[in-house]
């Protein structure tokens, strides 16, 4: 790795969910950020007209924390789906799903064909998956999608099915 790990904010800024109070996260935000059940279902309660806009779905170089969580080598690419969840015209959530080796033998292969269906509808119907505890962040972070200088709360967790990983990061775009 050419970057200095200590200075790599993609690696160092994430905190365990238990430290939410240190991140200036309000109780209200915490209810959203640390929701264990389907966020899709929770959003739908407030917005019946929820849509998924696909920003990109392609093989690309993962961010450094993604690489680390997924145990990828430096030059290894992974299949990445970036979406924005919208309530009408309003952007409410930016999500990145990263899956290494997403070829036909991979347990997550159906996700490649998900299209505009929300990922949550698939994930929460699977029986044999495990999910790591959330890591969270609240700061002005260089997400490709966010306008500069926007402070946003985000979370990620690692799902596994048949020992194959999927890393999901969700960034809250609405002031919650
Ligand atoms: C997706 C990802 C959708 C994370 C979500 O909620 C979400 C997706 C609707 O990639 O479709 O929380």
Coordinates of N, CA, C and O and ligand atoms in Angstrom, one line a residue:
X1 N 0.9 -1.2 0.0 CA 0.0 0.0 0.0 C 0.9 1.3 0.0 O 1.8 1.3 0.8
X2 N 0.6 2.2 -0.8 CA 1.4 3.4 -0.9 C 1.0 4.5 0.1 O 1.8 5.3 0.5
X3 N -0.3 4.5 0.4 CA -0.8 5.5 1.3 C -0.4 5.2 2.8 O -0.3 4.0 3.2
X4 N -0.2 6.2 3.6 CA 0.2 6.0 5.0 C -1.1 5.6 5.7 O -2.1 6.4 5.8
X5 N -1.2 4.5 6.3 CA -2.4 4.0 6.9 C -2.9 4.9 8.0 O -4.1 5.1 8.1
X6 N -2.0 5.5 8.8 CA -2.5 6.4 9.8 C -3.2 7.6 9.4 O -4.0 8.2 10.0
X7 N -2.8 8.1 8.1 CA -3.5 9.3 7.6 C -4.6 9.0 6.7 O -5.3 9.9 6.2
X8 N -4.9 7.7 6.5 CA -5.9 7.3 5.6 C -7.3 7.4 6.3 O -7.7 6.5 7.0
X9 N -8.0 8.5 6.1 CA -9.3 8.7 6.8 C -10.3 7.6 6.4 O -11.2 7.3 7.2
X10 N -10.2 7.0 5.2 CA -11.1 6.0 4.9 C -11.0 4.8 5.8 O -11.9 4.0 6.0
X11 N -9.8 4.6 6.4 CA -9.6 3.5 7.4 C -9.8 3.9 8.8 O -10.3 3.2 9.6
X12 N -9.4 5.1 9.2 CA -9.3 5.4 10.6 C -10.5 6.1 11.2 O -10.6 6.1 12.5
X13 N -11.4 6.6 10.5 CA -12.5 7.3 11.1 C -13.7 6.5 11.6 O -14.5 7.0 12.3
X14 N -13.8 5.3 11.1 CA -15.0 4.5 11.5 C -14.9 4.1 13.0 O -13.8 3.7 13.5
X15 N -16.0 4.2 13.7 CA -16.0 3.8 15.1 C -17.1 2.7 15.4 O -18.1 2.7 14.6
X16 N -16.8 2.0 16.4 CA -17.9 1.0 16.8 C -19.2 1.8 17.2 O -19.1 2.9 17.7
X17 N -20.3 1.2 16.9 CA -21.6 1.8 17.2 C -21.7 2.3 18.6 O -22.4 3.3 18.9
X18 N -21.1 1.6 19.5 CA -21.2 1.9 21.0 C -20.7 3.4 21.2 O -21.0 4.0 22.3
X19 N -19.9 3.9 20.4 CA -19.3 5.2 20.6 C -20.1 6.3 19.9 O -19.6 7.4 19.7
X20 N -21.4 6.1 19.6 CA -22.2 7.1 18.9 C -22.2 8.4 19.5 O -22.2 9.4 18.9
X21 N -22.2 8.4 20.9 CA -22.3 9.8 21.5 C -21.1 10.7 21.3 O -21.2 11.9 21.3
X22 N -19.9 10.0 21.0 CA -18.7 10.8 20.8 C -18.8 11.4 19.4 O -17.9 12.3 19.1
X23 N -19.7 11.0 18.6 CA -19.7 11.5 17.2 C -20.7 12.6 17.0 O -21.1 12.9 15.8
X24 N -21.2 13.1 18.0 CA -22.3 14.2 17.9 C -23.5 13.7 17.2 O -24.1 14.4 16.4
X25 N -23.8 12.4 17.5 CA -25.0 11.9 16.9 C -26.2 12.0 17.9 O -26.0 11.6 19.0
X26 N -27.3 12.6 17.4 CA -28.4 12.8 18.3 C -29.2 11.5 18.5 O -29.0 10.5 17.8
X27 N -30.0 11.4 19.6 CA -30.8 10.2 19.8 C -31.7 9.9 18.6 O -31.9 8.8 18.2
X28 N -32.2 11.0 18.0 CA -33.1 10.8 16.8 C -32.3 10.1 15.7 O -32.7 9.2 15.1
X29 N -31.1 10.6 15.4 CA -30.2 10.0 14.4 C -29.9 8.6 14.7 O -29.8 7.8 13.8
X30 N -29.6 8.4 16.0 CA -29.2 7.1 16.4 C -30.3 6.0 16.1 O -30.0 4.9 15.7
X31 N -31.5 6.4 16.2 CA -32.6 5.5 15.9 C -32.6 5.0 14.5 O -32.9 3.9 14.1
X32 N -32.1 5.9 13.6 CA -32.0 5.5 12.2 C -30.7 4.8 11.9 O -30.7 3.7 11.3
X33 N -29.6 5.3 12.4 CA -28.3 4.8 12.1 C -28.1 3.4 12.6 O -27.5 2.6 12.0
X34 N -28.7 3.1 13.8 CA -28.4 1.8 14.4 C -29.6 0.9 14.3 O -29.7 -0.1 15.0
X35 N -30.5 1.2 13.4 CA -31.7 0.3 13.1 C -31.2 -1.0 12.6 O -30.5 -1.1 11.6
X36 N -31.6 -2.1 13.3 CA -31.1 -3.4 12.8 C -32.0 -4.1 11.8 O -31.6 -4.9 11.0
X37 N -33.3 -3.7 11.9 CA -34.2 -4.3 10.9 C -34.1 -3.5 9.6 O -33.3 -2.6 9.4
X38 N -35.0 -3.8 8.7 CA -34.9 -3.2 7.3 C -35.1 -1.7 7.4 O -36.2 -1.2 7.8
X39 N -34.1 -1.0 6.8 CA -34.3 0.5 6.7 C -35.3 0.8 5.6 O -36.1 1.8 5.7
X40 N -35.4 -0.1 4.6 CA -36.4 0.1 3.6 C -37.8 0.2 4.2 O -38.5 1.1 3.9
X41 N -38.1 -0.8 5.0 CA -39.4 -0.8 5.6 C -39.6 0.4 6.5 O -40.7 1.0 6.5
X42 N -38.6 0.9 7.2 CA -38.7 2.0 8.1 C -39.0 3.3 7.2 O -39.8 4.2 7.6
X43 N -38.2 3.4 6.2 CA -38.4 4.6 5.3 C -39.8 4.6 4.6 O -40.4 5.6 4.5
X44 N -40.2 3.4 4.3 CA -41.5 3.3 3.6 C -42.7 3.8 4.4 O -43.6 4.3 3.9
X45 N -42.5 3.6 5.7 CA -43.6 4.1 6.6 C -43.7 5.6 6.5 O -44.8 6.1 6.7
X46 N -42.6 6.3 6.3 CA -42.6 7.7 6.2 C -42.8 8.2 4.7 O -43.2 9.4 4.5
X47 N -42.5 7.3 3.8 CA -42.6 7.7 2.4 C -43.0 6.6 1.6 O -42.3 5.7 1.2
X48 N -44.3 6.5 1.2 CA -44.8 5.4 0.4 C -44.2 5.4 -1.0 O -44.1 4.3 -1.6
X49 N -43.8 6.5 -1.5 CA -43.3 6.6 -2.8 C -41.7 6.6 -2.8 O -41.1 7.6 -3.2
X50 N -41.2 5.5 -2.4 CA -39.7 5.3 -2.2 C -39.2 4.7 -3.5 O -39.7 3.7 -4.0
X51 N -38.1 5.3 -4.1 CA -37.5 4.7 -5.3 C -36.0 4.6 -5.2 O -35.4 5.4 -4.4
X52 N -35.5 3.6 -5.9 CA -34.0 3.4 -5.9 C -33.5 3.9 -7.3 O -34.0 3.4 -8.3
X53 N -32.6 4.8 -7.2 CA -31.9 5.2 -8.5 C -30.5 4.7 -8.5 O -29.7 4.9 -7.6
X54 N -30.2 3.9 -9.5 CA -28.9 3.3 -9.6 C -27.9 4.3 -10.1 O -28.1 4.9 -11.2
X55 N -26.8 4.6 -9.4 CA -25.8 5.5 -9.9 C -24.8 4.8 -10.7 O -24.3 5.3 -11.7
X56 N -24.4 3.6 -10.2 CA -23.4 2.8 -11.0 C -23.5 1.4 -10.5 O -23.7 1.1 -9.3
X57 N -23.2 0.5 -11.4 CA -23.0 -1.0 -11.0 C -21.9 -1.5 -11.9 O -22.1 -1.6 -13.1
X58 N -20.7 -1.6 -11.3 CA -19.6 -2.0 -12.1 C -18.4 -2.6 -11.2 O -18.5 -2.4 -10.0
X59 N -17.5 -3.2 -11.9 CA -16.3 -3.7 -11.2 C -15.4 -2.4 -11.0 O -15.2 -1.7 -11.9
X60 N -15.0 -2.2 -9.8 CA -14.1 -1.1 -9.5 C -13.2 -1.3 -8.3 O -13.4 -2.3 -7.5
X61 N -12.2 -0.4 -8.1 CA -11.3 -0.5 -7.0 C -12.1 -0.1 -5.7 O -12.7 1.0 -5.7
X62 N -12.1 -1.0 -4.7 CA -12.8 -0.6 -3.5 C -12.1 0.5 -2.7 O -10.9 0.7 -2.9
X63 N -12.8 1.2 -1.8 CA -12.2 2.1 -0.9 C -11.3 1.3 0.1 O -11.5 0.1 0.3
X64 N -10.4 2.0 0.8 CA -9.5 1.2 1.6 C -10.2 0.5 2.8 O -9.8 -0.6 3.1
X65 N -11.2 1.0 3.4 CA -11.8 0.3 4.5 C -12.6 -0.9 3.9 O -12.7 -2.0 4.5
X66 N -13.1 -0.8 2.7 CA -13.8 -1.9 2.0 C -12.8 -3.0 1.7 O -13.1 -4.2 2.0
X67 N -11.6 -2.6 1.2 CA -10.6 -3.6 0.9 C -10.2 -4.4 2.2 O -10.1 -5.6 2.2
X68 N -10.0 -3.6 3.2 CA -9.6 -4.2 4.5 C -10.7 -5.2 5.0 O -10.4 -6.3 5.4
X69 N -11.9 -4.7 5.0 CA -13.0 -5.6 5.6 C -13.2 -6.8 4.7 O -13.6 -7.8 5.2
X70 N -13.0 -6.7 3.4 CA -13.2 -7.8 2.5 C -12.0 -8.7 2.3 O -12.0 -9.7 1.6
X71 N -10.9 -8.2 2.9 CA -9.6 -9.0 2.8 C -9.1 -9.0 1.4 O -8.6 -10.1 0.9
X72 N -9.3 -7.9 0.6 CA -8.8 -7.9 -0.8 C -7.4 -7.4 -0.9 O -6.9 -6.6 -0.1
X73 N -6.8 -7.9 -2.0 CA -5.4 -7.4 -2.3 C -5.5 -6.0 -2.9 O -6.6 -5.6 -3.4
X74 N -4.4 -5.3 -2.9 CA -4.4 -3.9 -3.4 C -5.0 -3.7 -4.7 O -5.7 -2.7 -5.0
X75 N -4.7 -4.6 -5.6 CA -5.1 -4.3 -7.0 C -6.4 -5.0 -7.4 O -6.8 -5.1 -8.5
X76 N -7.0 -5.7 -6.4 CA -8.2 -6.5 -6.7 C -9.5 -5.6 -6.8 O -9.8 -4.8 -5.9
X77 N -10.2 -5.7 -7.8 CA -11.4 -5.0 -8.0 C -12.6 -5.8 -7.4 O -12.5 -7.0 -7.2
X78 N -13.7 -5.1 -7.2 CA -14.9 -5.8 -6.7 C -16.1 -5.2 -7.4 O -16.1 -4.1 -7.8
X79 N -17.2 -6.0 -7.5 CA -18.4 -5.5 -8.1 C -19.1 -4.6 -7.1 O -19.2 -4.9 -5.9
X80 N -19.4 -3.4 -7.6 CA -19.9 -2.3 -6.7 C -21.2 -1.7 -7.2 O -21.2 -1.3 -8.4
X81 N -22.2 -1.7 -6.3 CA -23.5 -1.1 -6.7 C -23.6 0.2 -5.9 O -23.6 0.1 -4.6
X82 N -23.8 1.3 -6.5 CA -24.0 2.6 -5.8 C -25.4 3.1 -6.2 O -25.7 3.2 -7.3
X83 N -26.2 3.3 -5.1 CA -27.6 3.8 -5.4 C -27.9 5.0 -4.5 O -27.2 5.3 -3.5
X84 N -28.9 5.8 -5.0 CA -29.4 6.7 -4.1 C -30.9 6.4 -3.9 O -31.6 6.1 -4.8
X85 N -31.3 6.4 -2.6 CA -32.7 6.1 -2.3 C -33.4 7.5 -2.3 O -32.9 8.4 -1.6
X86 N -34.6 7.6 -2.9 CA -35.3 8.8 -3.0 C -36.7 8.7 -2.5 O -37.4 7.7 -2.7
X87 N -37.1 9.8 -1.9 CA -38.5 10.0 -1.6 C -39.0 11.1 -2.5 O -38.7 12.3 -2.2
X88 N -39.7 10.8 -3.5 CA -40.0 11.8 -4.5 C -38.8 12.3 -5.1 O -37.9 11.5 -5.5
X89 N -38.5 13.6 -5.1 CA -37.3 14.2 -5.6 C -36.2 14.3 -4.6 O -35.0 14.6 -4.9
X90 N -36.5 14.0 -3.4 CA -35.5 14.2 -2.3 C -34.6 13.0 -2.1 O -35.1 11.8 -2.0
X91 N -33.3 13.2 -2.1 CA -32.4 12.1 -1.8 C -32.3 11.8 -0.3 O -32.2 12.7 0.5
X92 N -32.5 10.6 0.0 CA -32.5 10.3 1.5 C -31.4 9.4 1.9 O -30.9 9.5 3.1
X93 N -30.9 8.6 1.0 CA -29.8 7.6 1.5 C -28.9 7.3 0.3 O -29.4 7.1 -0.8
X94 N -27.6 7.3 0.5 CA -26.7 6.8 -0.5 C -26.1 5.5 0.0 O -25.8 5.4 1.2
X95 N -26.1 4.5 -0.9 CA -25.7 3.2 -0.4 C -24.7 2.6 -1.4 O -24.9 2.7 -2.6
X96 N -23.7 1.9 -0.8 CA -22.7 1.2 -1.7 C -22.6 -0.2 -1.2 O -22.4 -0.5 0.0
X97 N -22.8 -1.1 -2.2 CA -22.7 -2.6 -1.9 C -21.5 -3.1 -2.6 O -21.4 -2.9 -3.8
X98 N -20.6 -3.7 -1.9 CA -19.4 -4.2 -2.6 C -19.2 -5.7 -2.4 O -19.3 -6.2 -1.3
X99 N -19.1 -6.4 -3.5 CA -19.0 -7.9 -3.5 C -17.9 -8.3 -4.3 O -17.8 -8.1 -5.5
X100 N -16.9 -9.0 -3.7 CA -15.8 -9.5 -4.5 C -16.2 -10.8 -5.3 O -17.1 -11.5 -4.8
X101 N -15.6 -11.0 -6.3 CA -15.8 -12.3 -7.1 C -17.2 -12.5 -7.4 O -17.7 -13.7 -7.3
X102 N -17.9 -11.6 -7.9 CA -19.4 -11.8 -8.1 C -19.6 -12.4 -9.5 O -20.1 -11.7 -10.4
X103 N -19.3 -13.7 -9.6 CA -19.5 -14.4 -10.8 C -20.6 -15.4 -10.5 O -21.1 -15.5 -9.4
X104 N -21.0 -16.2 -11.5 CA -22.2 -17.0 -11.3 C -22.1 -18.0 -10.2 O -23.2 -18.4 -9.7
X105 N -20.9 -18.4 -9.7 CA -20.9 -19.3 -8.6 C -21.0 -18.7 -7.2 O -21.2 -19.3 -6.2
X106 N -21.1 -17.3 -7.2 CA -21.1 -16.6 -6.0 C -22.5 -16.6 -5.4 O -23.5 -16.4 -6.1
X107 N -22.6 -16.8 -4.1 CA -23.9 -16.9 -3.4 C -24.8 -15.6 -3.5 O -26.0 -15.6 -3.4
X108 N -24.1 -14.5 -3.8 CA -24.8 -13.2 -3.9 C -25.2 -12.9 -5.4 O -25.6 -11.7 -5.7
X109 N -25.0 -13.8 -6.3 CA -25.1 -13.5 -7.7 C -26.4 -12.8 -8.1 O -26.4 -11.9 -9.0
X110 N -27.5 -13.2 -7.4 CA -28.8 -12.6 -7.8 C -28.8 -11.1 -7.6 O -29.6 -10.4 -8.3
X111 N -27.9 -10.5 -6.8 CA -27.9 -9.1 -6.6 C -27.5 -8.3 -7.8 O -27.9 -7.2 -8.1
X112 N -26.8 -9.0 -8.7 CA -26.4 -8.4 -10.0 C -27.6 -8.0 -10.8 O -27.6 -7.2 -11.7
X113 N -28.7 -8.8 -10.6 CA -29.9 -8.6 -11.4 C -31.0 -7.8 -10.7 O -32.1 -7.8 -11.1
X114 N -30.6 -7.2 -9.6 CA -31.6 -6.6 -8.7 C -32.3 -5.4 -9.4 O -33.5 -5.1 -9.1
X115 N -31.6 -4.6 -10.2 CA -32.1 -3.5 -10.8 C -32.6 -2.5 -9.8 O -32.0 -2.2 -8.8
X116 N -33.8 -1.9 -10.0 CA -34.3 -0.9 -9.1 C -35.0 -1.4 -7.9 O -35.6 -0.6 -7.1
X117 N -35.0 -2.7 -7.7 CA -35.5 -3.3 -6.4 C -34.6 -3.0 -5.3 O -33.4 -3.1 -5.4
X118 N -35.1 -2.6 -4.1 CA -34.2 -2.3 -3.0 C -33.5 -3.5 -2.5 O -34.1 -4.6 -2.3
X119 N -32.2 -3.4 -2.2 CA -31.4 -4.5 -1.7 C -32.0 -5.1 -0.4 O -32.0 -6.3 -0.2
X120 N -32.5 -4.2 0.4 CA -33.1 -4.6 1.7 C -34.2 -5.7 1.5 O -34.3 -6.7 2.3
X121 N -34.9 -5.6 0.4 CA -36.0 -6.6 0.2 C -35.4 -8.0 0.0 O -36.0 -9.0 0.3
X122 N -34.2 -8.1 -0.5 CA -33.5 -9.4 -0.7 C -32.8 -9.8 0.6 O -33.1 -10.9 1.1
X123 N -32.0 -8.9 1.1 CA -31.2 -9.3 2.3 C -32.0 -9.7 3.5 O -31.7 -10.7 4.2
X124 N -33.1 -9.1 3.7 CA -33.9 -9.4 4.9 C -34.8 -10.7 4.8 O -35.4 -11.1 5.7
X125 N -34.8 -11.2 3.6 CA -35.5 -12.5 3.3 C -34.6 -13.7 3.3 O -35.1 -14.8 3.1
X126 N -33.3 -13.5 3.5 CA -32.4 -14.6 3.5 C -32.2 -15.2 4.9 O -32.3 -14.5 5.9
X127 N -32.1 -16.5 4.9 CA -32.1 -17.2 6.2 C -30.7 -17.3 6.8 O -30.5 -17.1 8.0
X128 N -29.8 -17.7 5.9 CA -28.5 -18.1 6.5 C -27.4 -17.0 6.3 O -26.3 -17.3 5.9
X129 N -27.8 -15.8 6.7 CA -26.8 -14.8 6.6 C -26.4 -14.3 8.0 O -27.2 -14.3 8.9
X130 N -25.1 -13.8 8.1 CA -24.7 -13.2 9.3 C -24.4 -11.8 9.0 O -24.1 -11.4 7.8
X131 N -24.4 -10.9 10.0 CA -24.1 -9.5 9.8 C -23.2 -9.0 10.9 O -23.5 -9.3 12.1
X132 N -22.2 -8.3 10.6 CA -21.3 -7.8 11.7 C -21.9 -6.6 12.3 O -22.8 -6.0 11.8
X133 N -21.5 -6.3 13.6 CA -22.0 -5.1 14.2 C -21.6 -3.9 13.3 O -20.6 -3.9 12.6
X134 N -22.5 -2.8 13.4 CA -22.2 -1.6 12.6 C -20.9 -0.9 13.0 O -20.6 -0.8 14.2
X135 N -20.3 -0.3 12.0 CA -19.2 0.7 12.3 C -19.9 2.0 11.8 O -20.5 2.0 10.7
X136 N -19.6 3.1 12.5 CA -20.3 4.3 12.1 C -19.3 5.5 12.0 O -18.2 5.4 12.5
X137 N -19.9 6.6 11.5 CA -19.0 7.7 11.1 C -20.0 8.9 11.0 O -21.1 8.8 10.6
X138 N -19.5 10.1 11.5 CA -20.3 11.3 11.2 C -19.3 12.4 10.9 O -18.7 12.9 11.9
X139 N -19.1 12.7 9.7 CA -18.2 13.8 9.4 C -18.3 14.2 7.9 O -19.1 13.5 7.2
X140 N -17.6 15.2 7.6 CA -17.5 15.6 6.2 C -16.5 14.6 5.6 O -15.3 14.6 5.8
X141 N -17.1 13.8 4.8 CA -16.4 12.6 4.3 C -16.4 12.6 2.8 O -17.4 13.0 2.2
X142 N -15.3 12.3 2.1 CA -15.2 12.4 0.7 C -16.0 11.4 -0.1 O -15.5 10.7 -0.9
X143 N -17.3 11.2 0.2 CA -18.1 10.3 -0.6 C -18.2 10.8 -2.0 O -18.4 12.0 -2.1
X144 N -18.1 10.0 -2.9 CA -18.2 10.5 -4.3 C -19.5 11.3 -4.5 O -19.6 12.3 -5.2
X145 N -20.5 10.8 -3.9 CA -21.8 11.3 -4.2 C -22.2 12.7 -3.5 O -23.0 13.5 -4.0
X146 N -21.6 12.8 -2.3 CA -22.1 14.0 -1.5 C -21.5 15.3 -2.0 O -20.4 15.3 -2.5
X147 N -22.2 16.4 -1.8 CA -21.6 17.7 -2.1 C -20.5 17.9 -1.1 O -20.6 17.4 0.1
X148 N -19.5 18.7 -1.4 CA -18.4 19.0 -0.5 C -19.0 19.7 0.7 O -19.9 20.4 0.7
X149 N -18.3 19.4 1.8 CA -18.6 20.1 3.1 C -19.9 19.7 3.7 O -20.5 20.4 4.5
X150 N -20.5 18.5 3.3 CA -21.7 18.0 3.9 C -21.3 17.1 5.0 O -20.5 16.1 4.7
X151 N -21.8 17.3 6.2 CA -21.5 16.3 7.3 C -22.7 15.3 7.3 O -23.8 15.7 7.3
X152 N -22.3 14.1 7.1 CA -23.3 13.1 7.1 C -23.0 11.9 8.0 O -21.8 11.6 8.2
X153 N -24.1 11.3 8.5 CA -23.9 10.1 9.3 C -23.9 8.9 8.4 O -24.7 8.8 7.4
X154 N -23.0 7.9 8.7 CA -22.9 6.7 7.8 C -22.7 5.5 8.7 O -22.2 5.6 9.8
X155 N -23.0 4.4 8.1 CA -22.7 3.1 8.8 C -22.3 2.0 7.8 O -22.7 2.1 6.6
X156 N -21.6 1.0 8.2 CA -21.4 -0.1 7.3 C -21.5 -1.4 8.1 O -21.3 -1.4 9.4
X157 N -21.8 -2.5 7.5 CA -21.6 -3.8 8.1 C -21.4 -4.8 7.0 O -21.7 -4.6 5.9
X158 N -20.7 -5.9 7.5 CA -20.3 -7.0 6.6 C -21.3 -8.1 6.7 O -21.5 -8.6 7.8
X159 N -21.9 -8.5 5.6 CA -22.8 -9.6 5.6 C -22.0 -10.8 5.1 O -21.2 -10.7 4.2
X160 N -22.4 -12.0 5.6 CA -21.8 -13.2 5.0 C -22.9 -14.3 4.8 O -23.8 -14.5 5.6
X161 N -22.8 -14.9 3.6 CA -23.6 -16.0 3.3 C -22.7 -17.1 2.7 O -21.9 -16.8 1.8
X162 N -22.8 -18.3 3.1 CA -21.9 -19.4 2.6 C -20.5 -18.9 2.7 O -19.7 -19.2 1.8
X163 N -20.2 -18.2 3.8 CA -18.8 -17.7 4.0 C -18.3 -16.7 2.9 O -17.1 -16.4 2.8
X164 N -19.2 -16.1 2.1 CA -18.9 -15.2 1.1 C -19.4 -13.8 1.5 O -20.5 -13.6 2.0
X165 N -18.5 -12.8 1.4 CA -18.8 -11.5 2.0 C -19.5 -10.5 1.1 O -19.4 -10.5 -0.1
X166 N -20.3 -9.6 1.7 CA -20.9 -8.4 1.0 C -20.8 -7.3 2.0 O -21.2 -7.4 3.2
X167 N -20.2 -6.2 1.6 CA -20.1 -5.0 2.5 C -21.0 -4.0 2.0 O -21.0 -3.5 0.9
X168 N -21.9 -3.6 3.0 CA -22.9 -2.5 2.7 C -22.6 -1.3 3.5 O -22.5 -1.3 4.7
X169 N -22.5 -0.2 2.8 CA -22.3 1.1 3.5 C -23.5 2.0 3.2 O -23.9 2.1 2.0
X170 N -24.1 2.6 4.2 CA -25.2 3.5 3.9 C -25.0 4.9 4.5 O -24.6 5.0 5.7
X171 N -25.2 5.9 3.7 CA -24.9 7.3 4.2 C -26.3 8.0 4.2 O -27.0 8.1 3.2
X172 N -26.6 8.6 5.3 CA -27.9 9.3 5.4 C -27.7 10.7 4.9 O -26.9 11.5 5.4
X173 N -28.5 11.0 3.9 CA -28.4 12.3 3.2 C -29.4 13.3 3.7 O -29.2 14.5 3.5
X174 N -30.4 12.8 4.4 CA -31.4 13.7 5.0 C -31.0 14.2 6.3 O -30.4 13.3 7.1
X175 N -31.3 15.3 6.7 CA -31.1 15.7 8.1 C -32.2 14.9 8.9 O -33.4 15.1 8.7
X176 N -31.8 14.0 9.8 CA -32.7 13.2 10.5 C -32.8 13.6 12.0 O -32.0 14.3 12.5
Ligands
LIG1 C1 -30.1 -0.5 -1.2 C2 -29.0 -0.5 -0.3 C3 -31.3 -0.1 -0.8 C4 -29.2 -0.1 1.0 C5 -31.5 0.3 0.5 O1 -32.7 0.7 1.0 C6 -30.5 0.3 1.4 C7 -29.9 -0.9 -2.6 C8 -33.8 0.7 0.2 O2 -28.7 -1.1 -3.0 O3 -30.9 -1.1 -3.3 O4 -30.7 0.6 2.7

